[in-house]
Every structure is written in C-alpha cells, then in structure tokens.
Amino acid sequence: MKCGAKCFTVQAEINGEMQTIPVSARTSIQARKVVRLEYGEQLKVIAVQLKQMS
C-alpha cells in the first residue's frame, strides 16, 4: 500500500452483474484506473466512494 492511500469502494457493472469492489488508492481517479486495469473492457464504473472508517 502506498503512503497516503485510502480505501474506496467501486460500484461497477461487470458482464451485466452489479458488483462492489474494495480498492486501496490515493484518489478516486486512481481507484477507477486500478479497477479498469484489473477487469478490462467488460467493466462499466457506476460510482466510486470513499469508505468511511468507524
């Protein structure tokens, strides 16, 4: 994990299924990039939210 990284949850549609994927990244833009690199073309990102720690 990189310095300054936060935990994000990415809601995405993968092959017609809605999934929530936890991602560790510095920004929401980087979280999108990480998920796109992992899942490729069949991914459609719906939302990216910062996961609040309680």
mmCIF file of N, CA and C in Angstrom:
data_model
loop_
_atom_site.group_PDB
_atom_site.id
_atom_site.type_symbol
_atom_site.label_atom_id
_atom_site.label_comp_id
_atom_site.label_asym_id
_atom_site.label_seq_id
_atom_site.Cartn_x
_atom_site.Cartn_y
_atom_site.Cartn_z
ATOM 1 N N MET A 1 0.843 -1.162 0.000
ATOM 2 C CA MET A 1 0.000 0.000 0.000
ATOM 3 C C MET A 1 0.898 1.237 0.000
ATOM 4 N N LYS A 2 0.540 2.225 -0.798
ATOM 5 C CA LYS A 2 1.322 3.446 -0.906
ATOM 6 C C LYS A 2 0.985 4.414 0.223
ATOM 7 N N CYS A 3 1.898 5.303 0.488
ATOM 8 C CA CYS A 3 1.700 6.314 1.510
ATOM 9 C C CYS A 3 0.553 7.238 1.104
ATOM 10 N N GLY A 4 -0.366 7.511 2.006
ATOM 11 C CA GLY A 4 -1.498 8.374 1.721
ATOM 12 C C GLY A 4 -2.670 7.663 1.077
ATOM 13 N N ALA A 5 -2.604 6.360 0.989
ATOM 14 C CA ALA A 5 -3.680 5.598 0.344
ATOM 15 C C ALA A 5 -4.895 5.507 1.265
ATOM 16 N N LYS A 6 -6.062 5.523 0.634
ATOM 17 C CA LYS A 6 -7.334 5.392 1.348
ATOM 18 C C LYS A 6 -8.075 4.202 0.759
ATOM 19 N N CYS A 7 -9.130 3.795 1.424
ATOM 20 C CA CYS A 7 -9.926 2.679 0.925
ATOM 21 C C CYS A 7 -11.166 3.230 0.221
ATOM 22 N N PHE A 8 -11.352 2.833 -1.033
ATOM 23 C CA PHE A 8 -12.506 3.239 -1.825
ATOM 24 C C PHE A 8 -13.339 2.013 -2.149
ATOM 25 N N THR A 9 -14.630 2.223 -2.351
ATOM 26 C CA THR A 9 -15.487 1.155 -2.872
ATOM 27 C C THR A 9 -15.952 1.588 -4.253
ATOM 28 N N VAL A 10 -15.763 0.701 -5.214
ATOM 29 C CA VAL A 10 -16.140 0.978 -6.593
ATOM 30 C C VAL A 10 -17.344 0.115 -6.928
ATOM 31 N N GLN A 11 -18.441 0.756 -7.320
ATOM 32 C CA GLN A 11 -19.623 0.025 -7.785
ATOM 33 C C GLN A 11 -19.517 -0.032 -9.300
ATOM 34 N N ALA A 12 -19.538 -1.247 -9.832
ATOM 35 C CA ALA A 12 -19.342 -1.419 -11.261
ATOM 36 C C ALA A 12 -20.236 -2.512 -11.811
ATOM 37 N N GLU A 13 -20.488 -2.428 -13.100
ATOM 38 C CA GLU A 13 -21.228 -3.455 -13.812
ATOM 39 C C GLU A 13 -20.217 -4.245 -14.630
ATOM 40 N N ILE A 14 -20.121 -5.543 -14.316
ATOM 41 C CA ILE A 14 -19.172 -6.415 -14.991
ATOM 42 C C ILE A 14 -19.952 -7.548 -15.632
ATOM 43 N N ASN A 15 -19.927 -7.596 -16.957
ATOM 44 C CA ASN A 15 -20.658 -8.619 -17.712
ATOM 45 C C ASN A 15 -22.136 -8.681 -17.315
ATOM 46 N N GLY A 16 -22.755 -7.512 -17.102
ATOM 47 C CA GLY A 16 -24.167 -7.461 -16.767
ATOM 48 C C GLY A 16 -24.499 -7.630 -15.300
ATOM 49 N N GLU A 17 -23.511 -7.831 -14.435
ATOM 50 C CA GLU A 17 -23.731 -8.003 -12.995
ATOM 51 C C GLU A 17 -23.190 -6.803 -12.232
ATOM 52 N N MET A 18 -23.968 -6.313 -11.250
ATOM 53 C CA MET A 18 -23.505 -5.235 -10.382
ATOM 54 C C MET A 18 -22.610 -5.817 -9.294
ATOM 55 N N GLN A 19 -21.436 -5.213 -9.108
ATOM 56 C CA GLN A 19 -20.510 -5.660 -8.073
ATOM 57 C C GLN A 19 -19.952 -4.463 -7.328
ATOM 58 N N THR A 20 -19.615 -4.667 -6.058
ATOM 59 C CA THR A 20 -18.945 -3.665 -5.244
ATOM 60 C C THR A 20 -17.543 -4.179 -4.957
ATOM 61 N N ILE A 21 -16.538 -3.401 -5.363
ATOM 62 C CA ILE A 21 -15.153 -3.839 -5.282
ATOM 63 C C ILE A 21 -14.385 -2.895 -4.362
ATOM 64 N N PRO A 22 -13.750 -3.404 -3.291
ATOM 65 C CA PRO A 22 -12.914 -2.554 -2.447
ATOM 66 C C PRO A 22 -11.548 -2.338 -3.106
ATOM 67 N N VAL A 23 -11.077 -1.080 -3.104
ATOM 68 C CA VAL A 23 -9.812 -0.728 -3.751
ATOM 69 C C VAL A 23 -9.030 0.188 -2.824
ATOM 70 N N SER A 24 -7.721 -0.026 -2.739
ATOM 71 C CA SER A 24 -6.845 0.851 -1.986
ATOM 72 C C SER A 24 -6.121 1.753 -2.981
ATOM 73 N N ALA A 25 -6.337 3.082 -2.861
ATOM 74 C CA ALA A 25 -5.742 4.033 -3.787
ATOM 75 C C ALA A 25 -5.638 5.404 -3.124
ATOM 76 N N ARG A 26 -4.883 6.300 -3.736
ATOM 77 C CA ARG A 26 -4.730 7.649 -3.187
ATOM 78 C C ARG A 26 -5.912 8.551 -3.522
ATOM 79 N N THR A 27 -6.449 8.415 -4.734
ATOM 80 C CA THR A 27 -7.562 9.252 -5.172
ATOM 81 C C THR A 27 -8.634 8.384 -5.822
ATOM 82 N N SER A 28 -9.813 8.981 -6.024
ATOM 83 C CA SER A 28 -10.885 8.240 -6.690
ATOM 84 C C SER A 28 -10.534 7.956 -8.147
ATOM 85 N N ILE A 29 -9.793 8.836 -8.778
ATOM 86 C CA ILE A 29 -9.368 8.623 -10.166
ATOM 87 C C ILE A 29 -8.444 7.422 -10.258
ATOM 88 N N GLN A 30 -7.514 7.319 -9.323
ATOM 89 C CA GLN A 30 -6.601 6.179 -9.314
ATOM 90 C C GLN A 30 -7.351 4.881 -9.008
ATOM 91 N N ALA A 31 -8.384 4.947 -8.178
ATOM 92 C CA ALA A 31 -9.194 3.762 -7.882
ATOM 93 C C ALA A 31 -9.875 3.257 -9.152
ATOM 94 N N ARG A 32 -10.404 4.165 -9.964
ATOM 95 C CA ARG A 32 -11.000 3.789 -11.249
ATOM 96 C C ARG A 32 -9.980 3.109 -12.157
ATOM 97 N N LYS A 33 -8.769 3.665 -12.213
ATOM 98 C CA LYS A 33 -7.719 3.115 -13.066
ATOM 99 C C LYS A 33 -7.336 1.697 -12.647
ATOM 100 N N VAL A 34 -7.216 1.487 -11.338
ATOM 101 C CA VAL A 34 -6.848 0.168 -10.823
ATOM 102 C C VAL A 34 -7.892 -0.872 -11.214
ATOM 103 N N VAL A 35 -9.163 -0.526 -11.062
ATOM 104 C CA VAL A 35 -10.236 -1.463 -11.383
ATOM 105 C C VAL A 35 -10.294 -1.725 -12.886
ATOM 106 N N ARG A 36 -10.128 -0.684 -13.691
ATOM 107 C CA ARG A 36 -10.153 -0.861 -15.146
ATOM 108 C C ARG A 36 -9.018 -1.745 -15.629
ATOM 109 N N LEU A 37 -7.839 -1.586 -15.032
ATOM 110 C CA LEU A 37 -6.705 -2.427 -15.419
ATOM 111 C C LEU A 37 -6.945 -3.887 -15.062
ATOM 112 N N GLU A 38 -7.618 -4.120 -13.933
ATOM 113 C CA GLU A 38 -7.858 -5.490 -13.474
ATOM 114 C C GLU A 38 -8.945 -6.196 -14.283
ATOM 115 N N TYR A 39 -10.038 -5.480 -14.608
ATOM 116 C CA TYR A 39 -11.193 -6.117 -15.246
ATOM 117 C C TYR A 39 -11.287 -5.872 -16.751
ATOM 118 N N GLY A 40 -10.608 -4.881 -17.278
ATOM 119 C CA GLY A 40 -10.565 -4.662 -18.715
ATOM 120 C C GLY A 40 -11.817 -4.034 -19.304
ATOM 121 N N GLU A 41 -12.106 -4.400 -20.559
ATOM 122 C CA GLU A 41 -13.155 -3.768 -21.339
ATOM 123 C C GLU A 41 -14.574 -4.100 -20.879
ATOM 124 N N GLN A 42 -14.782 -5.228 -20.231
ATOM 125 C CA GLN A 42 -16.134 -5.627 -19.836
ATOM 126 C C GLN A 42 -16.637 -4.867 -18.615
ATOM 127 N N LEU A 43 -15.885 -3.883 -18.126
ATOM 128 C CA LEU A 43 -16.228 -3.136 -16.918
ATOM 129 C C LEU A 43 -16.884 -1.798 -17.250
ATOM 130 N N LYS A 44 -17.945 -1.457 -16.515
ATOM 131 C CA LYS A 44 -18.551 -0.132 -16.600
ATOM 132 C C LYS A 44 -18.657 0.402 -15.174
ATOM 133 N N VAL A 45 -17.870 1.437 -14.841
ATOM 134 C CA VAL A 45 -17.858 2.000 -13.490
ATOM 135 C C VAL A 45 -19.114 2.839 -13.287
ATOM 136 N N ILE A 46 -19.846 2.566 -12.218
ATOM 137 C CA ILE A 46 -21.065 3.298 -11.881
ATOM 138 C C ILE A 46 -20.762 4.410 -10.862
ATOM 139 N N ALA A 47 -20.048 4.066 -9.771
ATOM 140 C CA ALA A 47 -19.762 5.046 -8.720
ATOM 141 C C ALA A 47 -18.496 4.659 -7.972
ATOM 142 N N VAL A 48 -17.806 5.683 -7.448
ATOM 143 C CA VAL A 48 -16.628 5.489 -6.593
ATOM 144 C C VAL A 48 -16.856 6.306 -5.337
ATOM 145 N N GLN A 49 -16.769 5.640 -4.167
ATOM 146 C CA GLN A 49 -16.995 6.320 -2.905
ATOM 147 C C GLN A 49 -15.869 6.014 -1.934
ATOM 148 N N LEU A 50 -15.518 7.017 -1.132
ATOM 149 C CA LEU A 50 -14.533 6.833 -0.075
ATOM 150 C C LEU A 50 -15.177 6.046 1.046
ATOM 151 N N LYS A 51 -14.524 4.969 1.467
ATOM 152 C CA LYS A 51 -15.058 4.128 2.539
ATOM 153 C C LYS A 51 -14.710 4.781 3.872
ATOM 154 N N GLN A 52 -15.727 5.094 4.662
ATOM 155 C CA GLN A 52 -15.538 5.745 5.949
ATOM 156 C C GLN A 52 -15.166 4.732 7.015
ATOM 157 N N MET A 53 -14.110 5.007 7.754
ATOM 158 C CA MET A 53 -13.675 4.136 8.829
ATOM 159 C C MET A 53 -14.364 4.583 10.114
ATOM 160 N N SER A 54 -14.992 3.656 10.837
ATOM 161 C CA SER A 54 -15.680 3.995 12.073
ATOM 162 C C SER A 54 -14.878 3.582 13.270
#
